[in-house]
Amino acid sequence: MKKSELVKFVESQKSLHLYKNIQDAFIEVLSCLSDAEFEKVKNGLIIMAFHDGVSGQVMHFPARKNNFAVMQLYIPKKMPNDVLRWVVAHELGHVMQGRNWIESDGIKLESNASEFAKRLGYPKTDKITKWLHPENS
């Protein structure tokens, strides 16, 4: 896929429009997807990014005829770039799963999403784990 396609998709995600670093992270991670994976994202994903200090927000989207997923992200201002990219890649792994978690899944879907991120080149390092879960450090 061409970079212009990636940029067009990211620019279409209205909740990202003020956040260049988050746009850059999405473009970088999306560039690692296969063409088929990108088509699934492009045709079926809406990104809702919540930022530090925001309790809620409303975004209006055009009607869609097909099923779609909504990726909700809370992005702290001080989130390191490697953590941001891992989160984006991990959540895209959930998009590729095409369904919601059910209790019988246990941690299987989380592990699968982390493996997807790793396949794209974004493994969950000790540094990322410590940043996401400082209470376990």
Tab-separated table of C-alpha atoms in Angstrom:
chain	number	residue	atom	x	y	z
A	1	MET	CA	0.000	0.000	0.000
A	2	LYS	CA	1.114	3.553	-0.598
A	3	LYS	CA	1.974	5.946	2.203
A	4	SER	CA	-0.626	8.354	0.806
A	5	GLU	CA	-3.327	5.738	1.536
A	6	LEU	CA	-2.126	5.446	5.120
A	7	VAL	CA	-2.049	9.215	5.579
A	8	LYS	CA	-5.539	9.564	4.080
A	9	PHE	CA	-6.924	6.951	6.482
A	10	VAL	CA	-5.242	8.517	9.519
A	11	GLU	CA	-6.425	11.988	8.514
A	12	SER	CA	-9.979	10.614	8.232
A	13	GLN	CA	-9.887	9.727	11.935
A	14	LYS	CA	-11.198	12.977	13.406
A	15	SER	CA	-10.178	12.310	17.013
A	16	LEU	CA	-6.508	12.303	15.931
A	17	HIS	CA	-6.478	15.623	14.077
A	18	LEU	CA	-4.686	17.659	16.765
A	19	TYR	CA	-2.082	15.053	17.695
A	20	LYS	CA	0.803	14.751	15.220
A	21	ASN	CA	2.716	12.226	17.352
A	22	ILE	CA	-0.285	9.893	17.465
A	23	GLN	CA	-0.877	10.298	13.726
A	24	ASP	CA	2.795	9.445	13.103
A	25	ALA	CA	2.530	6.362	15.341
A	26	PHE	CA	-0.519	5.102	13.448
A	27	ILE	CA	1.107	5.681	10.050
A	28	GLU	CA	4.253	3.820	11.151
A	29	VAL	CA	2.368	0.843	12.583
A	30	LEU	CA	-0.161	0.661	9.741
A	31	SER	CA	2.716	0.534	7.251
A	32	CYS	CA	3.624	-2.869	8.727
A	33	LEU	CA	0.245	-4.406	7.853
A	34	SER	CA	-0.343	-6.575	4.823
A	35	ASP	CA	-2.581	-5.110	2.120
A	36	ALA	CA	-5.460	-7.347	3.260
A	37	GLU	CA	-5.032	-6.298	6.900
A	38	PHE	CA	-4.953	-2.621	5.933
A	39	GLU	CA	-8.139	-3.040	3.872
A	40	LYS	CA	-9.849	-4.521	6.939
A	41	VAL	CA	-8.726	-1.544	9.029
A	42	LYS	CA	-9.519	1.045	6.359
A	43	ASN	CA	-13.005	-0.307	5.715
A	44	GLY	CA	-14.010	-1.198	9.247
A	45	LEU	CA	-12.300	0.876	11.934
A	46	ILE	CA	-13.079	4.136	13.681
A	47	ILE	CA	-10.462	5.391	16.143
A	48	MET	CA	-11.583	7.279	19.258
A	49	ALA	CA	-8.553	8.735	21.029
A	50	PHE	CA	-9.115	10.192	24.499
A	51	HIS	CA	-6.387	12.476	25.765
A	52	ASP	CA	-5.174	13.655	29.174
A	53	GLY	CA	-7.733	15.805	30.902
A	54	VAL	CA	-10.649	14.717	28.711
A	55	SER	CA	-13.555	13.109	30.546
A	56	GLY	CA	-15.517	12.442	27.385
A	57	GLN	CA	-15.938	13.536	23.822
A	58	VAL	CA	-18.418	13.159	20.992
A	59	MET	CA	-17.413	12.482	17.412
A	60	HIS	CA	-19.867	12.261	14.523
A	61	PHE	CA	-19.254	9.716	11.780
A	62	PRO	CA	-20.930	9.112	8.446
A	63	ALA	CA	-23.285	6.125	8.346
A	64	ARG	CA	-21.710	2.818	7.321
A	65	LYS	CA	-23.382	-0.133	5.676
A	66	ASN	CA	-20.961	-2.788	6.927
A	67	ASN	CA	-19.839	-3.852	10.396
A	68	PHE	CA	-17.095	-1.811	11.966
A	69	ALA	CA	-14.962	-1.685	15.074
A	70	VAL	CA	-14.297	1.305	17.295
A	71	MET	CA	-10.806	1.503	18.778
A	72	GLN	CA	-10.922	3.523	22.001
A	73	LEU	CA	-7.571	4.776	23.233
A	74	TYR	CA	-6.657	6.823	26.270
A	75	ILE	CA	-3.392	8.591	25.421
A	76	PRO	CA	-1.572	10.224	28.354
A	77	LYS	CA	0.489	13.226	27.237
A	78	LYS	CA	3.692	11.683	28.557
A	79	MET	CA	3.261	8.268	26.942
A	80	PRO	CA	6.625	7.311	25.390
A	81	ASN	CA	6.626	6.705	21.634
A	82	ASP	CA	7.565	3.024	21.956
A	83	VAL	CA	4.638	2.446	24.331
A	84	LEU	CA	2.256	4.323	22.017
A	85	ARG	CA	3.323	2.271	19.006
A	86	TRP	CA	2.997	-1.007	20.926
A	87	VAL	CA	-0.510	-0.037	22.103
A	88	VAL	CA	-1.559	0.843	18.544
A	89	ALA	CA	-0.129	-2.421	17.154
A	90	HIS	CA	-1.686	-4.485	19.985
A	91	GLU	CA	-5.118	-2.907	19.504
A	92	LEU	CA	-4.898	-3.497	15.742
A	93	GLY	CA	-4.374	-7.150	16.680
A	94	HIS	CA	-7.785	-7.049	18.339
A	95	VAL	CA	-9.269	-5.467	15.204
A	96	MET	CA	-7.924	-8.389	13.168
A	97	GLN	CA	-9.638	-10.832	15.573
A	98	GLY	CA	-12.996	-9.513	14.380
A	99	ARG	CA	-14.916	-10.190	17.589
A	100	ASN	CA	-15.273	-9.178	21.210
A	101	TRP	CA	-13.804	-11.005	24.181
A	102	ILE	CA	-15.903	-13.636	25.937
A	103	GLU	CA	-15.159	-15.123	29.341
A	104	SER	CA	-14.085	-18.495	27.964
A	105	ASP	CA	-11.289	-16.732	26.032
A	106	GLY	CA	-9.353	-16.080	29.234
A	107	ILE	CA	-6.181	-14.280	28.155
A	108	LYS	CA	-6.060	-15.939	24.713
A	109	LEU	CA	-7.197	-12.818	22.800
A	110	GLU	CA	-4.758	-10.600	24.709
A	111	SER	CA	-1.885	-12.965	23.993
A	112	ASN	CA	-2.909	-13.169	20.339
A	113	ALA	CA	-3.031	-9.347	20.042
A	114	SER	CA	0.415	-9.082	21.643
A	115	GLU	CA	1.767	-11.669	19.193
A	116	PHE	CA	0.272	-9.654	16.323
A	117	ALA	CA	2.069	-6.527	17.595
A	118	LYS	CA	5.311	-8.498	17.850
A	119	ARG	CA	4.873	-9.792	14.276
A	120	LEU	CA	4.597	-6.172	13.119
A	121	GLY	CA	7.872	-5.379	14.886
A	122	TYR	CA	6.516	-4.024	18.177
A	123	PRO	CA	7.244	-6.579	20.902
A	124	LYS	CA	6.116	-5.852	24.459
A	125	THR	CA	9.420	-5.112	26.164
A	126	ASP	CA	10.042	-4.965	29.908
A	127	LYS	CA	10.159	-1.163	29.594
A	128	ILE	CA	6.690	-1.097	28.015
A	129	THR	CA	5.292	-3.497	30.628
A	130	LYS	CA	6.707	-1.365	33.461
A	131	TRP	CA	5.287	1.832	31.952
A	132	LEU	CA	1.824	0.282	31.486
A	133	HIS	CA	1.800	-1.424	34.886
A	134	PRO	CA	3.983	0.618	37.300
A	135	GLU	CA	2.193	-0.983	40.261
A	136	ASN	CA	3.869	-4.305	39.380
A	137	SER	CA	7.401	-2.856	39.294
